[in-house]
Each structure stands twice: as structure tokens, then as C-alpha cells.
CSV table of C-alpha atoms and ligand atoms in Angstrom, one decimal:
chain,number,residue,atom,x,y,z
A,1,MET,CA,-98.6,-19.5,-97.0
A,2,LEU,CA,-97.5,-15.9,-95.4
A,3,LYS,CA,-95.3,-15.4,-92.9
A,4,ILE,CA,-95.1,-12.7,-90.4
A,5,GLY,CA,-92.3,-12.8,-88.2
A,6,ASN,CA,-92.1,-16.1,-86.8
A,7,VAL,CA,-96.2,-16.6,-87.3
A,8,ALA,CA,-97.5,-18.5,-90.2
A,9,ALA,CA,-100.5,-18.6,-91.6
A,10,PRO,CA,-101.5,-21.2,-94.1
A,11,ASN,CA,-102.7,-18.9,-97.3
A,12,ASN,CA,-101.9,-15.2,-98.0
A,13,VAL,CA,-105.8,-13.9,-97.5
A,14,VAL,CA,-106.5,-11.9,-94.8
A,15,LEU,CA,-109.9,-10.4,-93.3
A,16,ALA,CA,-109.6,-6.9,-92.6
A,17,PRO,CA,-109.6,-5.3,-89.2
A,18,MET,CA,-113.0,-3.5,-89.4
A,19,ALA,CA,-114.7,-1.9,-86.0
A,20,GLY,CA,-117.8,-3.2,-85.1
A,21,VAL,CA,-117.5,-6.2,-87.7
A,22,CYS,CA,-114.2,-8.1,-86.1
A,23,ASN,CA,-115.5,-9.3,-83.1
A,24,PRO,CA,-115.0,-13.1,-82.2
A,25,ALA,CA,-118.2,-14.0,-83.7
A,26,PHE,CA,-117.9,-12.7,-87.3
A,27,ARG,CA,-113.7,-14.0,-86.9
A,28,LEU,CA,-114.4,-17.5,-86.1
A,29,ILE,CA,-116.7,-17.6,-89.2
A,30,ALA,CA,-114.1,-16.4,-91.4
A,31,LYS,CA,-111.4,-18.5,-89.9
A,32,GLU,CA,-114.0,-21.6,-90.7
A,33,PHE,CA,-114.2,-20.1,-94.0
A,34,GLY,CA,-110.5,-20.6,-94.7
A,35,THR,CA,-109.1,-16.9,-94.1
A,36,GLY,CA,-105.1,-17.3,-93.5
A,37,LEU,CA,-105.2,-14.5,-91.2
A,38,VAL,CA,-107.9,-12.4,-89.6
A,39,CYS,CA,-107.4,-9.3,-88.0
A,40,ALA,CA,-109.4,-7.9,-85.1
A,41,GLU,CA,-111.4,-4.2,-84.7
A,42,MET,CA,-109.4,-1.5,-83.6
A,43,VAL,CA,-108.7,-0.7,-79.8
A,44,SER,CA,-107.5,2.5,-78.4
A,45,ASP,CA,-104.4,2.0,-76.5
A,46,LYS,CA,-105.5,4.4,-73.4
A,47,ALA,CA,-108.6,2.3,-73.0
A,48,ILE,CA,-106.4,-1.0,-72.9
A,49,MET,CA,-104.4,1.0,-70.3
A,50,HIS,CA,-107.6,1.7,-68.5
A,51,GLY,CA,-108.4,-1.9,-68.4
A,52,ASN,CA,-112.2,-1.5,-68.3
A,53,LYS,CA,-114.3,-4.5,-68.5
A,54,ARG,CA,-116.0,-3.8,-72.3
A,55,THR,CA,-112.3,-2.9,-73.5
A,56,MET,CA,-110.8,-6.3,-71.8
A,57,GLU,CA,-113.6,-8.3,-73.8
A,58,MET,CA,-112.4,-6.6,-77.2
A,59,LEU,CA,-109.0,-8.3,-76.5
A,60,TYR,CA,-110.6,-11.8,-76.1
A,61,VAL,CA,-108.9,-14.1,-78.7
A,62,ASP,CA,-110.6,-17.7,-78.8
A,63,GLU,CA,-108.3,-20.4,-79.7
A,64,ARG,CA,-109.6,-21.4,-82.8
A,65,GLU,CA,-109.4,-17.8,-84.5
A,66,LYS,CA,-105.6,-18.2,-84.8
A,67,PRO,CA,-103.5,-17.1,-86.3
A,68,LEU,CA,-104.9,-13.3,-85.4
A,69,SER,CA,-103.6,-9.9,-85.2
A,70,LEU,CA,-104.9,-7.6,-82.9
A,71,GLN,CA,-104.8,-3.9,-83.7
A,72,ILE,CA,-103.9,-0.6,-81.4
A,73,PHE,CA,-104.3,3.0,-82.4
A,74,GLY,CA,-103.3,6.0,-80.0
A,75,GLY,CA,-101.1,9.2,-80.5
A,76,ASP,CA,-98.6,8.9,-78.1
A,77,ILE,CA,-95.4,6.6,-78.1
A,78,GLU,CA,-95.6,5.6,-74.3
A,79,THR,CA,-99.1,5.0,-74.8
A,80,LEU,CA,-98.9,2.8,-77.5
A,81,VAL,CA,-95.7,0.9,-76.2
A,82,GLU,CA,-98.1,0.4,-72.9
A,83,ALA,CA,-100.8,-0.9,-74.7
A,84,ALA,CA,-98.6,-3.3,-76.8
A,85,LYS,CA,-97.4,-4.8,-73.7
A,86,VAL,CA,-100.8,-5.6,-72.2
A,87,VAL,CA,-101.7,-7.4,-75.5
A,88,ASP,CA,-98.3,-8.9,-75.7
A,89,THR,CA,-98.4,-10.8,-72.3
A,90,GLN,CA,-102.1,-10.7,-71.5
A,91,THR,CA,-103.9,-12.0,-74.7
A,92,ASN,CA,-103.9,-14.6,-77.4
A,93,ALA,CA,-103.3,-12.3,-80.1
A,94,ASP,CA,-100.3,-13.6,-82.4
A,95,ILE,CA,-99.6,-9.9,-84.0
A,96,ILE,CA,-99.4,-6.8,-82.6
A,97,ASP,CA,-100.8,-4.4,-85.6
A,98,ILE,CA,-100.8,-0.7,-85.2
A,99,ASN,CA,-103.3,1.4,-86.7
A,100,MET,CA,-101.9,4.3,-89.2
A,101,GLY,CA,-104.7,4.5,-91.8
A,102,CYS,CA,-107.8,5.3,-89.3
A,103,PRO,CA,-109.2,8.5,-91.1
A,104,VAL,CA,-112.0,9.6,-89.0
A,105,PRO,CA,-111.6,13.2,-87.2
A,106,LYS,CA,-112.6,11.2,-83.6
A,107,VAL,CA,-108.8,9.4,-83.9
A,108,THR,CA,-106.6,11.6,-86.2
A,109,LYS,CA,-107.6,14.6,-83.6
A,110,CYS,CA,-105.4,12.9,-81.0
A,111,ASP,CA,-102.2,12.1,-83.7
A,112,ALA,CA,-103.6,8.5,-83.9
A,113,GLY,CA,-104.3,6.6,-87.0
A,114,ALA,CA,-103.8,8.4,-90.5
A,115,ARG,CA,-102.3,11.2,-89.0
A,116,TRP,CA,-99.3,9.4,-88.3
A,117,LEU,CA,-98.4,9.4,-91.8
A,118,LEU,CA,-97.0,12.8,-92.1
A,119,ALA,CA,-94.6,12.2,-89.8
A,120,PRO,CA,-92.3,9.5,-91.4
A,121,ASP,CA,-89.7,10.0,-89.1
A,122,LYS,CA,-91.6,10.0,-85.8
A,123,ILE,CA,-93.1,6.2,-87.2
A,124,GLU,CA,-89.6,4.9,-87.0
A,125,GLN,CA,-89.3,5.8,-83.5
A,126,MET,CA,-92.5,4.8,-82.3
A,127,VAL,CA,-92.5,1.1,-84.6
A,128,SER,CA,-88.8,0.4,-82.8
A,129,SER,CA,-90.2,1.3,-79.2
A,130,VAL,CA,-93.1,-1.0,-79.3
A,131,VAL,CA,-91.1,-3.8,-80.6
A,132,ALA,CA,-88.4,-3.2,-78.1
A,133,ALA,CA,-91.2,-3.7,-75.7
A,134,VAL,CA,-92.7,-6.6,-76.7
A,135,SER,CA,-92.0,-10.5,-78.2
A,136,LYS,CA,-95.0,-10.8,-81.0
A,137,PRO,CA,-94.4,-9.6,-84.2
A,138,VAL,CA,-95.0,-5.8,-84.6
A,139,THR,CA,-97.0,-4.8,-88.2
A,140,VAL,CA,-98.5,-1.6,-89.4
A,141,LYS,CA,-101.5,-0.9,-91.6
A,142,MET,CA,-101.5,2.1,-93.4
A,143,ARG,CA,-103.0,4.4,-95.9
A,144,ILE,CA,-100.9,5.8,-98.9
A,145,GLY,CA,-100.9,9.0,-97.4
A,146,TRP,CA,-103.0,11.9,-96.0
A,147,ASP,CA,-103.7,13.8,-99.2
A,148,ASP,CA,-102.4,13.9,-103.0
A,149,GLU,CA,-100.0,16.5,-102.0
A,150,HIS,CA,-98.7,14.1,-99.0
A,151,ILE,CA,-98.3,10.7,-100.5
A,152,TYR,CA,-95.4,8.9,-98.2
A,153,ALA,CA,-96.1,5.6,-98.7
A,154,VAL,CA,-92.7,4.4,-99.6
A,155,GLN,CA,-90.6,6.2,-97.0
A,156,ASN,CA,-93.7,5.6,-94.0
A,157,ALA,CA,-93.1,1.4,-95.0
A,158,LYS,CA,-89.5,2.1,-95.1
A,159,ALA,CA,-89.8,3.4,-91.7
A,160,VAL,CA,-91.9,0.9,-90.4
A,161,GLU,CA,-89.0,-1.8,-91.7
A,162,ASN,CA,-86.1,0.3,-90.1
A,163,GLY,CA,-88.1,0.4,-86.7
A,164,GLY,CA,-88.5,-3.3,-87.0
A,165,GLY,CA,-91.9,-3.8,-88.1
A,166,SER,CA,-92.5,-8.1,-89.3
A,167,ALA,CA,-95.2,-6.9,-92.1
A,168,VAL,CA,-96.9,-3.8,-93.3
A,169,SER,CA,-100.6,-3.2,-95.0
A,170,VAL,CA,-101.4,-0.5,-97.3
A,171,HIS,CA,-104.9,0.1,-98.2
A,172,GLY,CA,-104.4,2.0,-101.3
A,173,ARG,CA,-106.1,5.4,-100.4
A,174,THR,CA,-105.1,8.5,-98.6
A,175,ARG,CA,-106.7,9.6,-95.4
A,176,VAL,CA,-108.7,12.8,-97.3
A,177,GLN,CA,-110.3,10.0,-99.7
A,178,MET,CA,-112.1,8.2,-97.1
A,179,TYR,CA,-113.6,5.6,-99.2
A,180,SER,CA,-114.2,7.7,-102.5
A,181,GLY,CA,-112.4,7.0,-105.7
A,182,THR,CA,-110.6,3.6,-106.4
A,183,ALA,CA,-107.5,2.3,-104.5
A,184,ASN,CA,-104.1,3.1,-106.0
A,185,TRP,CA,-102.5,-0.5,-106.6
A,186,ASP,CA,-99.5,1.1,-108.2
A,187,MET,CA,-98.5,2.8,-105.0
A,188,ILE,CA,-98.7,-0.6,-103.3
A,189,LYS,CA,-96.5,-2.1,-105.9
A,190,GLU,CA,-93.8,0.8,-104.8
A,191,VAL,CA,-94.1,0.3,-101.5
A,192,LYS,CA,-93.3,-3.7,-101.6
A,193,ASN,CA,-90.4,-2.8,-104.5
A,194,ALA,CA,-88.9,-0.5,-102.0
A,195,VAL,CA,-89.0,-3.0,-98.8
A,196,GLY,CA,-88.1,-6.5,-97.7
A,197,ILE,CA,-90.8,-7.3,-95.5
A,198,PRO,CA,-94.3,-8.8,-96.2
A,199,VAL,CA,-96.4,-6.1,-98.1
A,200,ILE,CA,-100.4,-7.1,-97.7
A,201,GLY,CA,-102.2,-5.0,-100.3
A,202,ASN,CA,-105.6,-3.9,-99.7
A,203,GLY,CA,-108.5,-1.7,-101.1
A,204,ASP,CA,-111.4,-2.8,-103.5
A,205,VAL,CA,-110.6,-6.5,-103.4
A,206,PHE,CA,-114.6,-7.7,-104.2
A,207,THR,CA,-114.3,-10.3,-106.0
A,208,PRO,CA,-111.8,-14.0,-106.1
A,209,GLU,CA,-110.7,-11.9,-109.6
A,210,ASP,CA,-109.6,-8.9,-108.0
A,211,ALA,CA,-107.4,-11.0,-105.4
A,212,ARG,CA,-105.8,-12.6,-108.2
A,213,ARG,CA,-105.6,-9.2,-110.0
A,214,MET,CA,-103.8,-7.6,-107.0
A,215,LEU,CA,-101.2,-9.9,-106.3
A,216,ASP,CA,-100.3,-10.0,-110.0
A,217,VAL,CA,-100.3,-6.1,-110.6
A,218,THR,CA,-98.6,-5.5,-107.4
A,219,GLY,CA,-96.5,-8.3,-106.6
A,220,CYS,CA,-97.8,-8.1,-102.9
A,221,ASP,CA,-97.6,-10.8,-100.0
A,222,GLY,CA,-100.7,-11.1,-99.1
A,223,VAL,CA,-104.0,-9.8,-99.5
A,224,MET,CA,-106.6,-7.9,-97.3
A,225,ILE,CA,-110.2,-8.1,-97.9
A,226,GLY,CA,-112.8,-5.5,-95.8
A,227,ARG,CA,-115.6,-4.7,-97.4
A,228,GLY,CA,-116.1,-7.4,-99.7
A,229,ALA,CA,-116.5,-9.9,-96.9
A,230,LEU,CA,-119.3,-8.0,-95.3
A,231,GLY,CA,-122.1,-10.3,-94.8
A,232,ASN,CA,-120.1,-12.6,-97.1
A,233,PRO,CA,-117.8,-15.0,-95.8
A,234,TRP,CA,-118.1,-16.9,-99.0
A,235,MET,CA,-116.2,-14.4,-100.6
A,236,LEU,CA,-112.8,-14.9,-98.1
A,237,TYR,CA,-113.8,-18.8,-99.1
A,238,ARG,CA,-114.2,-18.5,-102.6
A,239,THR,CA,-110.9,-16.3,-102.8
A,240,VAL,CA,-108.7,-18.7,-101.0
A,241,ARG,CA,-110.2,-21.6,-103.4
A,242,TYR,CA,-109.5,-19.4,-106.4
A,243,LEU,CA,-105.8,-18.6,-105.3
A,244,THR,CA,-104.3,-21.9,-103.9
A,245,GLU,CA,-106.5,-24.3,-106.7
A,246,GLY,CA,-107.4,-21.9,-109.6
A,247,VAL,CA,-111.2,-23.1,-109.0
A,248,LEU,CA,-113.6,-20.6,-108.9
A,249,SER,CA,-116.6,-22.0,-106.8
A,250,PRO,CA,-120.1,-21.1,-106.9
A,251,GLU,CA,-122.3,-18.4,-105.0
A,252,PRO,CA,-123.9,-19.5,-102.1
A,253,LEU,CA,-127.5,-20.4,-102.2
A,254,ALA,CA,-129.8,-18.0,-99.9
A,255,GLU,CA,-130.9,-21.3,-97.4
A,256,GLU,CA,-126.6,-21.3,-97.1
A,257,LYS,CA,-126.8,-17.1,-96.6
A,258,ILE,CA,-129.4,-17.3,-93.4
A,259,ARG,CA,-127.5,-20.2,-91.9
A,260,ILE,CA,-124.6,-18.9,-91.5
A,261,ALA,CA,-126.3,-15.4,-90.8
A,262,VAL,CA,-127.7,-17.2,-88.1
A,263,LEU,CA,-124.9,-18.9,-86.7
A,264,HIS,CA,-123.4,-15.3,-86.4
A,265,MET,CA,-126.3,-14.5,-84.6
A,266,ASP,CA,-126.0,-16.9,-82.2
A,267,ARG,CA,-122.6,-16.1,-81.4
A,268,LEU,CA,-122.8,-13.0,-80.7
A,269,ILE,CA,-125.5,-13.5,-78.7
A,270,ALA,CA,-123.3,-15.7,-76.5
A,271,LEU,CA,-120.4,-13.2,-76.5
A,272,LYS,CA,-122.8,-9.9,-75.9
A,273,GLY,CA,-126.1,-11.2,-74.8
A,274,GLU,CA,-129.2,-10.7,-77.0
A,275,LEU,CA,-130.2,-7.5,-76.1
A,276,VAL,CA,-126.9,-5.9,-77.5
A,277,ALA,CA,-126.1,-8.6,-80.0
A,278,VAL,CA,-129.7,-8.6,-81.7
A,279,LYS,CA,-129.2,-4.8,-82.4
A,280,GLU,CA,-125.4,-5.0,-84.1
A,281,MET,CA,-126.6,-7.7,-85.8
A,282,ARG,CA,-128.9,-5.5,-88.1
A,283,LYS,CA,-126.3,-4.3,-90.0
A,284,HIS,CA,-125.0,-7.5,-90.7
A,285,LEU,CA,-127.8,-9.5,-91.7
A,286,ALA,CA,-128.9,-6.5,-94.0
A,287,TRP,CA,-125.4,-7.3,-95.5
A,288,TYR,CA,-126.0,-11.0,-95.9
A,289,LEU,CA,-129.6,-10.7,-97.5
A,290,LYS,CA,-128.2,-8.2,-99.9
A,291,GLY,CA,-128.9,-9.4,-103.3
A,292,LEU,CA,-131.6,-12.2,-102.4
A,293,THR,CA,-134.7,-11.6,-104.5
A,294,GLY,CA,-137.2,-9.6,-101.7
A,295,ALA,CA,-134.8,-9.2,-99.7
A,296,ALA,CA,-135.8,-5.3,-99.0
A,297,ARG,CA,-139.0,-6.0,-97.4
A,298,VAL,CA,-137.7,-8.5,-94.9
A,299,LYS,CA,-135.1,-6.3,-93.9
A,300,ASP,CA,-137.1,-3.5,-92.6
A,301,VAL,CA,-139.1,-6.1,-91.0
A,302,ILE,CA,-136.1,-7.1,-89.1
A,303,MET,CA,-135.1,-3.6,-88.2
A,304,GLU,CA,-137.1,-3.5,-86.0
A,305,MET,CA,-137.1,-6.4,-84.4
A,306,GLU,CA,-135.4,-7.3,-80.7
A,307,SER,CA,-135.8,-11.1,-80.5
A,308,ARG,CA,-133.5,-14.0,-81.6
A,309,ASP,CA,-136.5,-15.9,-82.2
A,310,GLU,CA,-138.5,-14.0,-83.9
A,311,ILE,CA,-136.0,-13.1,-86.5
A,312,VAL,CA,-134.8,-16.2,-87.1
A,313,HIS,CA,-138.9,-17.4,-88.1
A,314,ILE,CA,-138.8,-14.3,-90.4
A,315,LEU,CA,-135.6,-15.3,-91.9
A,316,ASN,CA,-136.6,-19.5,-92.2
A,317,GLU,CA,-140.1,-17.8,-93.8
A,318,PHE,CA,-138.3,-16.0,-96.6
A,319,VAL,CA,-135.7,-18.7,-97.3
A,320,GLU,CA,-139.0,-21.2,-97.7
A,321,LYS,CA,-141.1,-18.5,-99.6
A,322,LEU,CA,-137.8,-17.9,-101.9
A,323,ALA,CA,-137.4,-21.5,-102.2
A,324,ALA,CA,-141.2,-22.0,-103.4
A,325,GLY,CA,-140.5,-19.1,-105.5
A,326,GLU,CA,-138.0,-20.6,-107.2
A,327,ALA,CA,-139.6,-23.9,-107.6
A,328,ASP,CA,-142.8,-22.3,-109.1
A,329,GLU,CA,-140.5,-20.8,-111.6
A,330,GLN,CA,-138.5,-23.8,-112.2
A,331,THR,CA,-142.3,-25.7,-112.7
A,332,ALA,CA,-143.2,-22.8,-115.3
A,333,GLU,CA,-140.1,-23.2,-117.1
A,334,GLU,CA,-140.2,-27.2,-117.5
A,335,ALA,CA,-144.1,-26.8,-118.5
A,336,ALA,CA,-143.0,-24.0,-120.8
A,337,VAL,CA,-140.3,-26.5,-122.3
A,338,HIS,CA,-142.9,-29.5,-122.4
B,401,FMN,C1,-116.7,-0.9,-91.2
B,401,FMN,C2,-115.5,-0.7,-91.3
B,401,FMN,C3,-114.5,-0.8,-90.3
B,401,FMN,C4,-113.5,-0.2,-90.3
B,401,FMN,N1,-112.6,-0.3,-89.2
B,401,FMN,C5,-111.1,-0.5,-89.0
B,401,FMN,C6,-110.3,-0.6,-88.3
B,401,FMN,O1,-110.9,-0.9,-87.3
B,401,FMN,N2,-109.0,-0.6,-88.1
B,401,FMN,C7,-108.3,-0.4,-89.5
B,401,FMN,O2,-107.1,-0.2,-89.6
B,401,FMN,N3,-109.3,-0.2,-90.8
B,401,FMN,C8,-110.4,-0.1,-90.4
B,401,FMN,N4,-111.3,-0.1,-91.5
B,401,FMN,C9,-110.5,-0.3,-93.1
B,401,FMN,C10,-110.8,-1.8,-93.9
B,401,FMN,O3,-109.8,-2.7,-92.5
B,401,FMN,C11,-110.0,-1.6,-95.0
B,401,FMN,O4,-108.7,-1.3,-95.1
B,401,FMN,C12,-110.7,-0.7,-96.0
B,401,FMN,O5,-111.9,-1.0,-96.2
B,401,FMN,C13,-110.4,-0.7,-97.6
B,401,FMN,O6,-110.3,-2.6,-97.9
B,401,FMN,P1,-111.9,-2.8,-98.9
B,401,FMN,O7,-111.8,-1.8,-99.8
B,401,FMN,O8,-111.1,-4.4,-98.9
B,401,FMN,O9,-112.4,-2.5,-98.0
B,401,FMN,C14,-112.6,-0.1,-91.7
B,401,FMN,C15,-113.7,-0.4,-92.7
B,401,FMN,C16,-115.2,-0.6,-93.0
B,401,FMN,C17,-115.5,-0.8,-94.0
């Protein structure tokens, strides 16, 4: 179990916030696959304050997704506080998370995202201002530092704790690293040893065994999984099962992968309409198909399609062919044995 403030998650596997990915369609699938806590994609504080329709839609939380953490980003204390108040009083989210890890220039040039990592003194003030303004637990997701010369993970996590933050998630990379190199789990351990609030480790957990290793190496309280779950909610299920029961369940069959991919697409269509959802689904379908024999050709065909039914038809045909191919191989093997 993972306890963040007064919010209890049934286990310590956390779906990372991912822009363009963690909308209600995928989050609900992650939840149904057993994930303890799901995080929503980041939303700009200023956009929340302007309250336009698209932004307010991004704040929608289905009851079945709970407990859920909703992430906001911004560079000014005042606007972060105002946005947090909206999340606190007008959404179904359980936790308000503040982004201090986003490395993209569009975000950091507004002093938001990873830019905060250079100012431990400002962090405490910002967190305490947000905490004072809301009743939901406030957490922070950060990278370990800006670059190798500015690694303030411990000071920054302490600032979050002193400001009244209820937990901190640490991605073991600097801003400058973006996604290169490997995540520094030793730094996650240092943070864990330095603060009393729950620490959620993040970075390069791609298998259930990686998750176990991260917990053992760092002593952290939860494991956050991002890229490993793209097109692969089974990774979340298998990790929960491995951590709670010590059982390594099998990888899904192609048919199961396609069934969930179609469920994902249908939920996205219900949220955003077919035109938008089908386009958005293309990258997800590519992730779901990854590793399946002959997937490259199917991917090329699907990328051009705009209709849900056409895509489903191609996917079903692909699975049938795959099953027939596997059956042929099996027959050949059996013939060879006899
Ligand atoms: C497509 C994508 C979108 C992301 N969007 C966000 C975001 O909105 N907020 C955030 O804090 N991190 C975001 N991240 C970073 C992830 O939450 C996570 O920290 C990072 O991917 C490292 O974890 P991993 O090695 O398990 O992927 C994003 C990552 C990816 C791949």
C-alpha cells in the first residue's frame, strides 16, 4: 500500500504522468490492470485559470480511476496557487502534483517544469503557498537536477517536505539529460534517506524485475512507470503481481494486445470523437503492435487510416493471419516430431 497524505493507494505501482498519453481512456485501462495510483498528463496553470473548454476536459476524472493524481505546471507561485484551488474544489482528483521535471524549452523558459530545480529556496515557498490554499495532498514530481553541476535533488526534496508536500517523485535524470543515459537510482536513494515523506522512484523501470530492483536499491516507497507502460498496460499488471505475490505472469498474446488496443481506441473515441481519437491512437497502436511478427506492415497501413472500423478490420485480419501462421508453424513442428 502507498499512503500519500490521507490518500491510500492499494499498491505502490504508479503510472507516470505523460502528456498526450495519460487521459481518462488510458488511465482507466491502467487502473483496470491493477495500478495503485494513476497520474494525469500535465496541465498548464494559466490554461486552468482561463478555463477554456479543452483544458477543463483535461481535468475530468472518472470515479473508477481513483485514486488519481492530477499534475499542474507553471513558473509563478500565484498562478500555481490559483490553478491548484480549481483542481482542489472543481475536480474529482485525489492529489495535486506539481511538475518540476519537464525539460522542454517551451515549459522551462517560463520558469516552469525543471526550471524550479535551480531554486530550492523558492520551492519551499511555492509548495507551502499551494498547500495552504488547498485541502487535497500536494506532491511534487522532479528530476534530480538541472545538469551535472546542479544536482540539488536532496535540497529540493527537503524543500518540498518543509513546505508541507505529502510526497515526492524523483526521475533519476537531469534536465539536460532529457532521456539519454541511464536514470541515477543512487540519487533516488539519497533523497529517500533524507526525507520522511514517501518517495516514489522513477526512471528506466521496463520490467517487473526492474521495479523490484529499484525498490531494493533505493528503499523508495513506490515505483513510477512511464515508457514501459506505453502500449503495454500488462507491464503494470505484471509488476503489481510480481511485487505483491512474487509471481511473474506471462506476456500477453497478440489477440489480447489487439483487444485492449481496440478498447483503448473506443474509449478515446467516446472522449474526443472519432476524427481526433483515431489520429491520437496512431502512436498508441504502434506501441501495442511493437514486437509482434509482421507488425511493421500493419503499422504503415493503419497510420493512413481515419476510420475506427477500417482500423479494427485490419487489426483483426492481422491477428487472424498471425494465429494461422502460428498454427502452421505448430503443425510443421508437430509433423517434424512425428
Ligand atoms: C510521452 C511522455 C510524456 C510525458 N509527459 C510528462 C508530463 O506530462 N509530466 C511529467 O511530470 N512527466 C512527463 N513525462 C516523464 C515521465 O513521467 C517519466 O518521468 C519519464 O518518462 C521517466 O520514466 P520512465 O523511464 O519510466 O519512462 C513524460 C514522458 C513521456 C515519455
